[in-house]
CSV table of C-alpha atoms in Angstrom, one decimal:
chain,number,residue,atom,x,y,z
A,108,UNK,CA,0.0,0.0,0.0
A,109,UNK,CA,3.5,2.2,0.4
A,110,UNK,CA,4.2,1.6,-2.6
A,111,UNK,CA,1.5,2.3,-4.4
A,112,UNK,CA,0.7,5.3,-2.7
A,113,UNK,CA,4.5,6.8,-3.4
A,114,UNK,CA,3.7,5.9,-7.2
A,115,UNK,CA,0.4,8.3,-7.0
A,116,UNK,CA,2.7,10.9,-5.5
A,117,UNK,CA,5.1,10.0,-8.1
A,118,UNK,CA,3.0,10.5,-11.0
A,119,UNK,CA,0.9,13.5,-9.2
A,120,UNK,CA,4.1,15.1,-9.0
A,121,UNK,CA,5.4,14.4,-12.7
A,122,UNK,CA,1.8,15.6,-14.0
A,123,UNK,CA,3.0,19.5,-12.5
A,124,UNK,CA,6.1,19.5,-15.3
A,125,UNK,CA,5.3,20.9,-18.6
A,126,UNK,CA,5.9,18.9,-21.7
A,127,UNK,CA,8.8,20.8,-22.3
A,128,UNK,CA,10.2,18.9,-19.6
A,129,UNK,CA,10.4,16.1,-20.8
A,130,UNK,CA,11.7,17.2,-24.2
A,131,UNK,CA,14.9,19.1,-22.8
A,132,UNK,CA,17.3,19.1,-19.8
A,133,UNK,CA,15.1,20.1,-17.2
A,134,UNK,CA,17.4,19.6,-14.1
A,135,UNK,CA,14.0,20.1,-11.6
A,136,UNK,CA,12.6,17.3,-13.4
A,137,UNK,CA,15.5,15.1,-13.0
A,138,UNK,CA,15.7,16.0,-9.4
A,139,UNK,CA,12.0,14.8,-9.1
A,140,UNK,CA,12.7,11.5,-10.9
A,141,UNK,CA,16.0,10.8,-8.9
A,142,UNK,CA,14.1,11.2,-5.6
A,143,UNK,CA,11.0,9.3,-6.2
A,144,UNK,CA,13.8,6.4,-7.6
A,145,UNK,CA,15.4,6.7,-4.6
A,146,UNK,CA,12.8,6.8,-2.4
A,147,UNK,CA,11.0,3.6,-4.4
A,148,UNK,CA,14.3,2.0,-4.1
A,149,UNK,CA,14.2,2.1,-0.3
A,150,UNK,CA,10.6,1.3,-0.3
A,151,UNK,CA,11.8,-2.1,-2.1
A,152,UNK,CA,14.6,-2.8,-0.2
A,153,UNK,CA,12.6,-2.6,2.8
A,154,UNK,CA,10.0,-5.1,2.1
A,155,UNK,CA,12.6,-7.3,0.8
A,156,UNK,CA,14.0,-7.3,4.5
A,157,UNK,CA,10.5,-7.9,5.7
A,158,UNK,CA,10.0,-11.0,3.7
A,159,UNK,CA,13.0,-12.2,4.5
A,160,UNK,CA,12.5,-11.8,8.1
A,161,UNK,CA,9.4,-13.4,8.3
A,162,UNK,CA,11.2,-16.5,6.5
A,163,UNK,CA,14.2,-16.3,8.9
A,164,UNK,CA,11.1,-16.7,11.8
A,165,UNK,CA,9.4,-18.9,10.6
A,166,UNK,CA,12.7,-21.2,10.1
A,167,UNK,CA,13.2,-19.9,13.9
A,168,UNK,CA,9.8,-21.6,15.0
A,169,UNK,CA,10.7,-24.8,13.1
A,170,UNK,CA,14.3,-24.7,14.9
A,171,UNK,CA,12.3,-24.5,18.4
A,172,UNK,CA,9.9,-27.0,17.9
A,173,UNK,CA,12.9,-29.3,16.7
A,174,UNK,CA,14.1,-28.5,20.1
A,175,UNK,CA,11.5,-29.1,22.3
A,176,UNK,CA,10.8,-32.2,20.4
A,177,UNK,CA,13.9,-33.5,20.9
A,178,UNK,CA,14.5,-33.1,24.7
A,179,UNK,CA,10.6,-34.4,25.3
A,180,UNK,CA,10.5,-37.2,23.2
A,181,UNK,CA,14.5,-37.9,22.9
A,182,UNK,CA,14.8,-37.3,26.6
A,183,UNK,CA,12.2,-40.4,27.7
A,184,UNK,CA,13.5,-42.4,25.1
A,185,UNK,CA,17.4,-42.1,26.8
A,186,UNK,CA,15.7,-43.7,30.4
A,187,UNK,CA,15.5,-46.9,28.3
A,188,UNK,CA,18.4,-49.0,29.3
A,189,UNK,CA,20.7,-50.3,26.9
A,190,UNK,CA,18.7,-48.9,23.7
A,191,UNK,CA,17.4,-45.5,24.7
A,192,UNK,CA,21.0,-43.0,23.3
A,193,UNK,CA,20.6,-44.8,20.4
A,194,UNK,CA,16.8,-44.3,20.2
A,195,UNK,CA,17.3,-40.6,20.8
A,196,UNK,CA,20.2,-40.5,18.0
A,197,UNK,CA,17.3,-41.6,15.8
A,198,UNK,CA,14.5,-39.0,16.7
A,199,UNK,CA,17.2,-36.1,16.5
A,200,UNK,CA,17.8,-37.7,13.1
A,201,UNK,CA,14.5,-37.4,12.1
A,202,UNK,CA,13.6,-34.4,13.3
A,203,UNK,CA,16.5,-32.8,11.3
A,204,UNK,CA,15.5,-34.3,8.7
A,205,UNK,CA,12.4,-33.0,9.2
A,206,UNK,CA,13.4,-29.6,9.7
A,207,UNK,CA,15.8,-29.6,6.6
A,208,UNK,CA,12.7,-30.3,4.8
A,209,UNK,CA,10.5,-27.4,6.1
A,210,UNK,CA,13.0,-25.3,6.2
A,211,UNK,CA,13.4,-25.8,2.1
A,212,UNK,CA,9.6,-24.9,2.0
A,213,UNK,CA,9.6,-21.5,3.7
A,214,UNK,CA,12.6,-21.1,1.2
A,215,UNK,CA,11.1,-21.7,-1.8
A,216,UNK,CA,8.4,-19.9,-0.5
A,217,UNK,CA,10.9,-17.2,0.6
A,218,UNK,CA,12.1,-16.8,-3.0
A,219,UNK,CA,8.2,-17.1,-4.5
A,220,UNK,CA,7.5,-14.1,-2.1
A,221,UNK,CA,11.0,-11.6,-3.3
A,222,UNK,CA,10.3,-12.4,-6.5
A,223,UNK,CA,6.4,-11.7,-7.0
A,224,UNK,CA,7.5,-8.1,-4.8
A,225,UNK,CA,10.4,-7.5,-7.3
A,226,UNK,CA,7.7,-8.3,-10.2
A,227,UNK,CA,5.1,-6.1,-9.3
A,228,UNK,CA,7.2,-3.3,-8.4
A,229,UNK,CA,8.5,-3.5,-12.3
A,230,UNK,CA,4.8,-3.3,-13.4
């Protein structure tokens, strides 16, 4: 909504130039155009944080319920004599695994995210 309310300022603002403008070197107008770049620019790079924050914390989430899986469940498992390190081994295997594999999702989604942002912001 940023966004798209900078571009109405944007083009609000480009609408006060003459035509001339646009035909010669009119430093004003490419003042004007620098600074709503810039500002756009920042406007971009900002979300782009965003998204990748909210990745980074939903990998965080995944990472903690790893952990608490693995101390509940792992930690019974180790009272069993004889079997139970090796039976915890095995639920910490799996659970990486696991977490390796939702961790690719929120990537991929990660990625699906930056680049439909990047993709609009070129329309």
């Amino acid at each position: 909504m940023m966004h798209a309310s900078q571009s109405m300022v944007i083009s609000e603002g480009l609408s006060h130039f003459p035509a001339e403008s646009f035909r010669e070197d009119d430093q004003k107008l490419r003042a004007w155009v620098q600074q709503s770049a810039n500002v756009l620019g920042h406007l971009d790079g900002v979300r782009g944080d965003v998204i990748s924050d909210l990745g980074q914390a939903d990998k965080d989430a995944n990472a903690y319920r790893k952990m608490l899986n693995y101390h509940v469940v792992g930690g019974l498992l180790t009272l069993i004599p004889f079997a139970g390190d090796g039976l915890q081994r095995a639920v910490d295997w799996g659970l990486s695994d696991g977490l390796n594999e939702d961790n690719a999702k929120i990537d991929a989604e990660t990625r699906k995210n930056r680049i439909n942002h990047y993709e609009d912001g070129e329309k």
